[in-house]
Amino acid sequence: MLSERLDDFVTLAREIFGEEFIPLHRPVFGGNETRYLTGCIESNFVSSAGAKVGAFEQAVAEFVGAKHGIATVNGTAALHVALMVAGVTRGDEVLSQSLTFAATCNAISYIGARPVFIDVDRDTLGFSPTALRRWLETHARVENGHSYSRTTGARIAACVPMHTFGLPVHIAELSALCAEFHIPLIEDAAESLGSRVGDRQTGTFGAISAFSFNGNKIITTGGGGMLTTDDDEIARKARHLSTTAKLPHDYNFVHDMVGYNYRMPNLNAALGLAQMERLPAMLEIKAELARRWRAACPALGLTWIEAPTGTHPNNWLNAVLVRDRAARDAMLEYTNAQGVMTRPVWTPMHQLAHFADCQTDGLEVTEWLADRVVNIPSSVPENQFHRLIPTI
């Protein structure tokens, strides 16, 4: 029975995408990318001083609804800077989720802070407000406008929820809870550009947010990221830190602190500007694809992961649940052998050797999901490419 359903899955995937080999998610070009890249080359401004960087920052910030955008070389760099300007320092603790890509916890570790892993919700695959309240009421104390761990005495310097696969977490509840306990909220929105809670875009609930434009994201700059914020001072500090902390001057090189060479090059920003032109159409097509997969799930023996009521995911990577780990592994092995890419969720961070000694709340749901989640092909089908090509 399982093999028959997997055959049906492969058949449907080929029907949808019209290809023999079907990747999990690939970028689409063919709009103004070549034109904008050529303009950069002809101007000789190919590094971070080019005008396209500022234009891309403005385009993303306006789309999201944030006052400022600061472009970086990748999403991890954006997270690193966000944590620093939020005031996270060595020895602090940062509340996060174990069910995430490694970049979330790597950025915390760059500073010398330590992740504390709180469980996720089944409906969002993301940070659970219920689990967070339970942990804070047991382990945290508020003193002089900061939260501290009753267990270690360390300051709880930030909370970093991640919108997994573009599914919005219960971010309003998390924001209220963080405010109650005086913990800065930093959104890891790396995967959720275009996702909304009501009419509000993800990446606008925290004091600072970080996006990624890696090659497999909903729009790509090849490699790139962005920090967004409404706070003028946070934006100033983030821009300063990400440009090697160089003081503005026409010709002198003076740096007033240790900074980072994290600014996005003009070439990458040019690519991103062209990609942003097609984002609304991309979101429409991916919603249609998600609806088709969702409708097929019952017959395929799969459970569609439904976004919570009132939220609108960007459907970056579609995800389903299977019966158990054995069924997950059978599906992964069979589909990939047939040239249809599927993948499991990441190995949870607390199961990696370098994070194995971090505090956790038990992570029951995290481990349950890790055994059952499978990502399925989510690219724009070739027969829909024409809808993504703007008039030049």
CSV table of C-alpha atoms in Angstrom, one decimal:
chain,number,residue,atom,x,y,z
A,1,MET,CA,0.0,0.0,0.0
A,2,LEU,CA,2.8,2.4,0.9
A,3,SER,CA,4.7,1.7,-2.4
A,4,GLU,CA,1.5,2.3,-4.4
A,5,ARG,CA,0.9,5.6,-2.7
A,6,LEU,CA,4.6,6.6,-3.3
A,7,ASP,CA,4.2,5.7,-7.0
A,8,ASP,CA,1.1,8.0,-7.1
A,9,PHE,CA,3.1,10.8,-5.4
A,10,VAL,CA,5.9,10.6,-7.9
A,11,THR,CA,3.4,10.5,-10.8
A,12,LEU,CA,1.6,13.6,-9.5
A,13,ALA,CA,4.9,15.4,-9.0
A,14,ARG,CA,5.8,14.8,-12.6
A,15,GLU,CA,2.3,15.8,-13.7
A,16,ILE,CA,2.6,19.1,-11.8
A,17,PHE,CA,6.2,20.0,-12.7
A,18,GLY,CA,6.6,18.4,-16.1
A,19,GLU,CA,10.2,17.2,-15.5
A,20,GLU,CA,12.0,14.0,-15.0
A,21,PHE,CA,14.2,15.3,-12.2
A,22,ILE,CA,12.2,17.5,-9.8
A,23,PRO,CA,14.2,19.7,-7.3
A,24,LEU,CA,12.9,20.7,-4.0
A,25,HIS,CA,13.0,24.4,-4.7
A,26,ARG,CA,14.9,26.3,-7.3
A,27,PRO,CA,15.1,30.0,-8.3
A,28,VAL,CA,13.5,31.4,-11.4
A,29,PHE,CA,15.3,34.0,-13.5
A,30,GLY,CA,14.5,35.6,-16.9
A,31,GLY,CA,13.1,39.0,-15.8
A,32,ASN,CA,15.3,42.1,-15.3
A,33,GLU,CA,18.2,40.2,-13.7
A,34,THR,CA,20.5,40.3,-16.7
A,35,ARG,CA,19.7,43.9,-17.4
A,36,TYR,CA,20.3,45.1,-13.8
A,37,LEU,CA,23.5,43.0,-13.5
A,38,THR,CA,24.8,44.4,-16.7
A,39,GLY,CA,24.1,47.9,-15.5
A,40,CYS,CA,26.2,47.2,-12.4
A,41,ILE,CA,29.1,45.9,-14.4
A,42,GLU,CA,29.0,48.9,-16.8
A,43,SER,CA,29.0,51.3,-13.9
A,44,ASN,CA,32.0,49.6,-12.3
A,45,PHE,CA,30.1,49.5,-9.0
A,46,VAL,CA,30.0,45.8,-8.2
A,47,SER,CA,30.7,45.9,-4.5
A,48,SER,CA,28.8,47.3,-1.5
A,49,ALA,CA,29.1,50.9,-2.5
A,50,GLY,CA,26.7,50.6,-5.5
A,51,ALA,CA,23.3,52.3,-5.7
A,52,LYS,CA,21.4,49.0,-6.1
A,53,VAL,CA,22.2,48.1,-2.5
A,54,GLY,CA,20.2,51.0,-1.1
A,55,ALA,CA,17.4,50.5,-3.7
A,56,PHE,CA,17.1,46.8,-2.7
A,57,GLU,CA,17.0,47.7,1.0
A,58,GLN,CA,14.2,50.2,0.3
A,59,ALA,CA,12.2,47.7,-1.8
A,60,VAL,CA,12.3,45.0,0.8
A,61,ALA,CA,11.6,47.4,3.7
A,62,GLU,CA,8.6,48.9,1.9
A,63,PHE,CA,7.2,45.4,1.0
A,64,VAL,CA,7.5,44.2,4.6
A,65,GLY,CA,6.3,47.5,6.1
A,66,ALA,CA,9.4,48.3,8.0
A,67,LYS,CA,11.1,51.7,8.3
A,68,HIS,CA,14.7,50.4,7.7
A,69,GLY,CA,16.4,47.6,5.8
A,70,ILE,CA,20.1,46.8,6.1
A,71,ALA,CA,21.3,44.4,3.5
A,72,THR,CA,24.0,41.8,4.5
A,73,VAL,CA,25.9,39.0,2.8
A,74,ASN,CA,23.6,36.3,4.1
A,75,GLY,CA,20.8,35.7,6.6
A,76,THR,CA,23.2,34.4,9.3
A,77,ALA,CA,25.1,37.7,9.2
A,78,ALA,CA,21.8,39.5,9.6
A,79,LEU,CA,21.0,37.4,12.6
A,80,HIS,CA,24.4,38.0,14.1
A,81,VAL,CA,24.2,41.8,13.7
A,82,ALA,CA,20.6,41.7,15.0
A,83,LEU,CA,21.6,39.9,18.2
A,84,MET,CA,24.5,42.3,18.8
A,85,VAL,CA,22.5,45.5,18.4
A,86,ALA,CA,19.8,44.0,20.6
A,87,GLY,CA,22.5,43.9,23.3
A,88,VAL,CA,23.2,40.2,23.5
A,89,THR,CA,26.7,39.6,25.0
A,90,ARG,CA,29.0,36.8,26.0
A,91,GLY,CA,27.6,34.6,28.7
A,92,ASP,CA,23.9,35.6,28.0
A,93,GLU,CA,21.2,33.1,27.3
A,94,VAL,CA,19.0,33.3,24.2
A,95,LEU,CA,15.7,31.5,24.0
A,96,SER,CA,15.2,29.8,20.6
A,97,GLN,CA,13.8,26.6,19.1
A,98,SER,CA,15.7,23.4,18.4
A,99,LEU,CA,13.7,22.7,15.2
A,100,THR,CA,15.5,25.2,13.1
A,101,PHE,CA,18.3,25.6,10.6
A,102,ALA,CA,21.7,25.7,12.2
A,103,ALA,CA,22.2,29.4,11.3
A,104,THR,CA,19.9,30.5,14.1
A,105,CYS,CA,22.0,28.9,16.8
A,106,ASN,CA,25.3,29.6,15.1
A,107,ALA,CA,24.6,33.3,15.2
A,108,ILE,CA,23.9,33.1,18.9
A,109,SER,CA,27.2,31.2,19.4
A,110,TYR,CA,29.3,33.7,17.5
A,111,ILE,CA,28.7,36.1,20.3
A,112,GLY,CA,29.5,33.6,23.0
A,113,ALA,CA,25.9,33.5,24.2
A,114,ARG,CA,24.1,30.1,24.7
A,115,PRO,CA,20.8,28.9,23.2
A,116,VAL,CA,18.1,27.7,25.5
A,117,PHE,CA,15.7,25.4,23.5
A,118,ILE,CA,12.0,25.7,24.0
A,119,ASP,CA,9.5,23.4,22.3
A,120,VAL,CA,7.5,24.2,19.2
A,121,ASP,CA,3.8,23.9,18.2
A,122,ARG,CA,2.5,21.2,15.9
A,123,ASP,CA,0.4,23.7,13.9
A,124,THR,CA,3.3,26.1,13.1
A,125,LEU,CA,6.4,23.9,13.6
A,126,GLY,CA,7.6,27.1,15.4
A,127,PHE,CA,8.3,28.5,18.8
A,128,SER,CA,5.4,27.7,21.2
A,129,PRO,CA,4.0,30.6,23.3
A,130,THR,CA,2.5,28.0,25.7
A,131,ALA,CA,5.8,26.2,26.2
A,132,LEU,CA,7.6,29.6,26.6
A,133,ARG,CA,5.3,30.8,29.3
A,134,ARG,CA,5.6,27.5,31.1
A,135,TRP,CA,9.4,27.8,31.0
A,136,LEU,CA,9.6,31.4,32.0
A,137,GLU,CA,7.2,31.1,34.9
A,138,THR,CA,9.4,28.2,36.2
A,139,HIS,CA,12.9,29.4,35.3
A,140,ALA,CA,13.0,33.2,34.9
A,141,ARG,CA,12.9,36.1,37.3
A,142,VAL,CA,12.6,39.8,36.3
A,143,GLU,CA,14.9,42.3,38.0
A,144,ASN,CA,15.7,45.9,37.0
A,145,GLY,CA,14.0,45.6,33.6
A,146,HIS,CA,15.8,42.4,32.6
A,147,SER,CA,15.0,38.6,32.9
A,148,TYR,CA,17.5,36.3,34.5
A,149,SER,CA,17.6,32.5,34.7
A,150,ARG,CA,16.8,31.1,38.2
A,151,THR,CA,18.9,28.1,37.2
A,152,THR,CA,22.2,29.6,36.0
A,153,GLY,CA,21.9,33.3,37.0
A,154,ALA,CA,22.6,34.3,33.4
A,155,ARG,CA,20.7,37.2,31.7
A,156,ILE,CA,18.0,36.1,29.3
A,157,ALA,CA,19.0,38.6,26.6
A,158,ALA,CA,16.7,37.7,23.6
A,159,CYS,CA,14.1,35.4,22.2
A,160,VAL,CA,14.5,34.2,18.6
A,161,PRO,CA,11.5,32.4,17.1
A,162,MET,CA,11.8,31.2,13.5
A,163,HIS,CA,8.9,31.1,11.0
A,164,THR,CA,9.6,27.5,9.8
A,165,PHE,CA,9.2,27.0,6.0
A,166,GLY,CA,7.3,30.3,5.9
A,167,LEU,CA,4.6,29.2,8.4
A,168,PRO,CA,4.0,32.1,10.7
A,169,VAL,CA,4.6,31.3,14.4
A,170,HIS,CA,2.1,32.6,17.0
A,171,ILE,CA,4.1,35.7,16.9
A,172,ALA,CA,1.6,38.2,18.5
A,173,GLU,CA,1.4,35.9,21.6
A,174,LEU,CA,5.2,35.6,21.7
A,175,SER,CA,5.6,39.3,21.4
A,176,ALA,CA,3.3,40.0,24.3
A,177,LEU,CA,5.0,37.4,26.4
A,178,CYS,CA,8.5,38.8,25.7
A,179,ALA,CA,7.3,42.2,26.6
A,180,GLU,CA,5.9,40.9,29.9
A,181,PHE,CA,9.3,39.4,30.8
A,182,HIS,CA,11.4,42.3,29.4
A,183,ILE,CA,13.0,40.1,26.7
A,184,PRO,CA,13.9,41.6,23.3
A,185,LEU,CA,12.2,39.7,20.5
A,186,ILE,CA,14.2,39.1,17.3
A,187,GLU,CA,12.3,37.4,14.5
A,188,ASP,CA,14.2,34.9,12.4
A,189,ALA,CA,12.2,35.5,9.2
A,190,ALA,CA,14.8,33.9,7.0
A,191,GLU,CA,12.1,31.7,5.3
A,192,SER,CA,9.0,33.9,5.6
A,193,LEU,CA,9.3,36.8,3.2
A,194,GLY,CA,5.7,37.4,2.1
A,195,SER,CA,4.1,35.5,5.0
A,196,ARG,CA,1.4,37.4,6.9
A,197,VAL,CA,-0.5,37.4,10.1
A,198,GLY,CA,-3.7,39.0,9.2
A,199,ASP,CA,-2.6,42.0,7.1
A,200,ARG,CA,0.7,42.3,8.8
A,201,GLN,CA,3.9,40.9,7.3
A,202,THR,CA,6.2,38.6,9.4
A,203,GLY,CA,9.4,40.4,10.2
A,204,THR,CA,7.5,43.4,11.8
A,205,PHE,CA,6.6,42.0,15.2
A,206,GLY,CA,10.0,42.1,16.8
A,207,ALA,CA,12.3,45.0,17.5
A,208,ILE,CA,14.6,43.5,14.8
A,209,SER,CA,14.1,40.8,12.2
A,210,ALA,CA,16.4,38.9,9.8
A,211,PHE,CA,15.6,37.7,6.3
A,212,SER,CA,17.6,35.4,4.0
A,213,PHE,CA,17.9,35.5,0.2
A,214,ASN,CA,19.9,32.3,-0.3
A,215,GLY,CA,19.7,30.5,-3.6
A,216,ASN,CA,16.7,28.4,-2.6
A,217,LYS,CA,14.6,31.1,-0.9
A,218,ILE,CA,11.4,32.6,-2.3
A,219,ILE,CA,13.5,35.3,-3.9
A,220,THR,CA,17.2,35.1,-4.2
A,221,THR,CA,20.3,37.4,-4.4
A,222,GLY,CA,22.5,34.3,-4.8
A,223,GLY,CA,23.6,34.8,-1.2
A,224,GLY,CA,22.3,37.5,0.9
A,225,GLY,CA,20.2,38.6,3.9
A,226,MET,CA,18.6,41.7,5.4
A,227,LEU,CA,17.9,43.1,8.8
A,228,THR,CA,14.7,45.1,9.2
A,229,THR,CA,13.6,47.4,12.0
A,230,ASP,CA,11.5,50.5,12.7
A,231,ASP,CA,14.1,51.8,15.2
A,232,ASP,CA,16.3,54.5,13.9
A,233,GLU,CA,19.1,53.9,16.4
A,234,ILE,CA,19.1,50.1,15.9
A,235,ALA,CA,19.3,50.7,12.1
A,236,ARG,CA,22.2,53.1,12.5
A,237,LYS,CA,24.1,50.7,14.7
A,238,ALA,CA,23.4,47.7,12.4
A,239,ARG,CA,24.6,49.6,9.3
A,240,HIS,CA,27.7,50.7,11.2
A,241,LEU,CA,28.6,47.2,12.5
A,242,SER,CA,28.0,45.6,9.1
A,243,THR,CA,30.3,48.1,7.3
A,244,THR,CA,33.4,47.3,9.4
A,245,ALA,CA,32.4,50.1,11.9
A,246,LYS,CA,34.1,52.7,9.6
A,247,LEU,CA,33.4,56.3,10.4
A,248,PRO,CA,32.0,58.2,7.4
A,249,HIS,CA,34.8,60.2,5.6
A,250,ASP,CA,35.7,60.9,2.0
A,251,TYR,CA,39.2,59.4,2.2
A,252,ASN,CA,40.3,58.6,5.8
A,253,PHE,CA,39.8,55.1,7.2
A,254,VAL,CA,39.0,55.3,10.9
A,255,HIS,CA,37.0,52.6,12.7
A,256,ASP,CA,35.6,53.2,16.2
A,257,MET,CA,35.0,49.5,17.2
A,258,VAL,CA,35.4,46.0,16.0
A,259,GLY,CA,33.0,45.7,13.0
A,260,TYR,CA,32.1,43.1,10.4
A,261,ASN,CA,32.5,43.1,6.6
A,262,TYR,CA,28.9,42.0,6.2
A,263,ARG,CA,27.4,44.4,3.6
A,264,MET,CA,25.7,43.0,0.5
A,265,PRO,CA,27.5,43.6,-2.8
A,266,ASN,CA,25.8,45.7,-5.5
A,267,LEU,CA,25.7,42.7,-7.9
A,268,ASN,CA,23.7,40.7,-5.4
A,269,ALA,CA,21.4,43.6,-4.7
A,270,ALA,CA,20.7,44.0,-8.5
A,271,LEU,CA,19.6,40.4,-8.7
A,272,GLY,CA,17.4,41.0,-5.7
A,273,LEU,CA,15.7,44.0,-7.2
A,274,ALA,CA,14.7,42.0,-10.2
A,275,GLN,CA,13.4,39.2,-8.0
A,276,MET,CA,11.4,41.6,-5.9
A,277,GLU,CA,9.5,42.7,-9.0
A,278,ARG,CA,8.0,39.2,-9.3
A,279,LEU,CA,7.4,38.4,-5.6
A,280,PRO,CA,3.6,39.1,-5.7
A,281,ALA,CA,3.2,36.8,-8.7
A,282,MET,CA,5.5,34.2,-7.0
A,283,LEU,CA,3.3,34.2,-3.9
A,284,GLU,CA,0.2,33.7,-6.0
A,285,ILE,CA,1.6,30.7,-8.0
A,286,LYS,CA,3.0,29.1,-4.8
A,287,ALA,CA,-0.4,29.4,-3.1
A,288,GLU,CA,-1.9,27.6,-6.1
A,289,LEU,CA,0.7,24.9,-5.9
A,290,ALA,CA,0.1,24.4,-2.2
A,291,ARG,CA,-3.6,24.1,-2.8
A,292,ARG,CA,-3.0,21.3,-5.3
A,293,TRP,CA,-0.7,19.4,-3.0
A,294,ARG,CA,-3.1,19.9,-0.1
A,295,ALA,CA,-6.0,18.5,-2.1
A,296,ALA,CA,-4.0,15.4,-3.1
A,297,CYS,CA,-2.7,14.6,0.4
A,298,PRO,CA,-5.6,12.4,1.7
A,299,ALA,CA,-5.4,10.0,-1.3
A,300,LEU,CA,-1.6,9.9,-0.9
A,301,GLY,CA,-1.8,9.0,2.8
A,302,LEU,CA,-0.1,12.3,3.8
A,303,THR,CA,-1.2,14.9,6.3
A,304,TRP,CA,-0.9,18.5,5.1
A,305,ILE,CA,0.5,21.0,7.6
A,306,GLU,CA,-2.2,23.6,7.8
A,307,ALA,CA,-1.3,27.2,8.7
A,308,PRO,CA,-3.2,28.6,11.7
A,309,THR,CA,-6.4,30.5,11.0
A,310,GLY,CA,-5.8,34.1,10.2
A,311,THR,CA,-2.3,33.6,8.9
A,312,HIS,CA,-1.1,33.5,5.3
A,313,PRO,CA,2.1,31.5,4.7
A,314,ASN,CA,4.3,32.3,1.7
A,315,ASN,CA,4.3,28.5,0.9
A,316,TRP,CA,8.1,28.6,0.4
A,317,LEU,CA,8.6,25.0,1.2
A,318,ASN,CA,5.5,22.7,1.4
A,319,ALA,CA,5.6,20.2,4.3
A,320,VAL,CA,3.6,17.1,5.1
A,321,LEU,CA,3.4,14.7,8.0
A,322,VAL,CA,3.7,10.9,7.7
A,323,ARG,CA,2.8,8.2,10.1
A,324,ASP,CA,6.2,7.6,11.8
A,325,ARG,CA,10.0,7.7,11.3
A,326,ALA,CA,9.9,4.4,9.3
A,327,ALA,CA,7.4,5.9,6.9
A,328,ARG,CA,9.4,9.1,6.6
A,329,ASP,CA,12.5,7.2,5.7
A,330,ALA,CA,10.8,5.0,3.2
A,331,MET,CA,9.3,8.0,1.5
A,332,LEU,CA,12.6,9.9,1.4
A,333,GLU,CA,14.5,6.9,0.0
A,334,TYR,CA,11.9,6.0,-2.7
A,335,THR,CA,11.1,9.5,-4.0
A,336,ASN,CA,14.7,10.7,-4.2
A,337,ALA,CA,15.7,7.4,-6.0
A,338,GLN,CA,13.0,8.3,-8.5
A,339,GLY,CA,14.4,11.8,-9.1
A,340,VAL,CA,11.8,13.6,-7.0
A,341,MET,CA,13.5,15.5,-4.3
A,342,THR,CA,12.1,15.4,-0.8
A,343,ARG,CA,13.9,16.0,2.5
A,344,PRO,CA,13.3,15.6,6.2
A,345,VAL,CA,13.3,18.6,8.6
A,346,TRP,CA,16.7,19.5,10.0
A,347,THR,CA,18.3,17.4,12.7
A,348,PRO,CA,17.1,19.2,15.8
A,349,MET,CA,19.8,21.4,17.3
A,350,HIS,CA,19.8,19.7,20.7
A,351,GLN,CA,20.8,16.5,19.0
A,352,LEU,CA,24.0,18.0,17.6
A,353,ALA,CA,27.1,17.4,19.6
A,354,HIS,CA,28.0,21.1,20.0
A,355,PHE,CA,24.5,22.0,21.4
A,356,ALA,CA,23.9,18.8,23.3
A,357,ASP,CA,24.5,20.4,26.7
A,358,CYS,CA,22.1,23.3,26.2
A,359,GLN,CA,19.1,23.7,28.4
A,360,THR,CA,15.8,22.4,27.0
A,361,ASP,CA,12.2,22.1,28.2
A,362,GLY,CA,12.0,18.5,27.1
A,363,LEU,CA,11.2,19.2,23.4
A,364,GLU,CA,8.5,16.5,23.1
A,365,VAL,CA,6.8,18.1,20.1
A,366,THR,CA,10.1,18.9,18.4
A,367,GLU,CA,11.2,15.3,18.5
A,368,TRP,CA,7.8,14.1,17.4
A,369,LEU,CA,7.8,16.4,14.3
A,370,ALA,CA,11.4,15.5,13.5
A,371,ASP,CA,10.4,11.9,13.0
A,372,ARG,CA,7.4,12.8,10.7
A,373,VAL,CA,7.9,16.0,8.7
A,374,VAL,CA,8.8,15.7,5.0
A,375,ASN,CA,9.3,18.6,2.6
A,376,ILE,CA,8.0,18.1,-0.9
A,377,PRO,CA,8.7,19.8,-4.2
A,378,SER,CA,7.8,23.5,-4.0
A,379,SER,CA,9.3,25.2,-7.0
A,380,VAL,CA,7.3,27.2,-9.5
A,381,PRO,CA,6.3,24.8,-12.3
A,382,GLU,CA,7.9,25.5,-15.7
A,383,ASN,CA,4.5,26.1,-17.3
A,384,GLN,CA,4.0,29.0,-14.9
A,385,PHE,CA,7.3,30.7,-15.6
A,386,HIS,CA,5.7,33.2,-18.0
A,387,ARG,CA,3.7,34.7,-15.1
A,388,LEU,CA,6.9,35.7,-13.4
A,389,ILE,CA,8.4,37.7,-16.3
A,390,PRO,CA,7.7,41.4,-15.9
A,391,THR,CA,7.4,43.8,-18.8
A,392,ILE,CA,10.9,45.2,-19.4
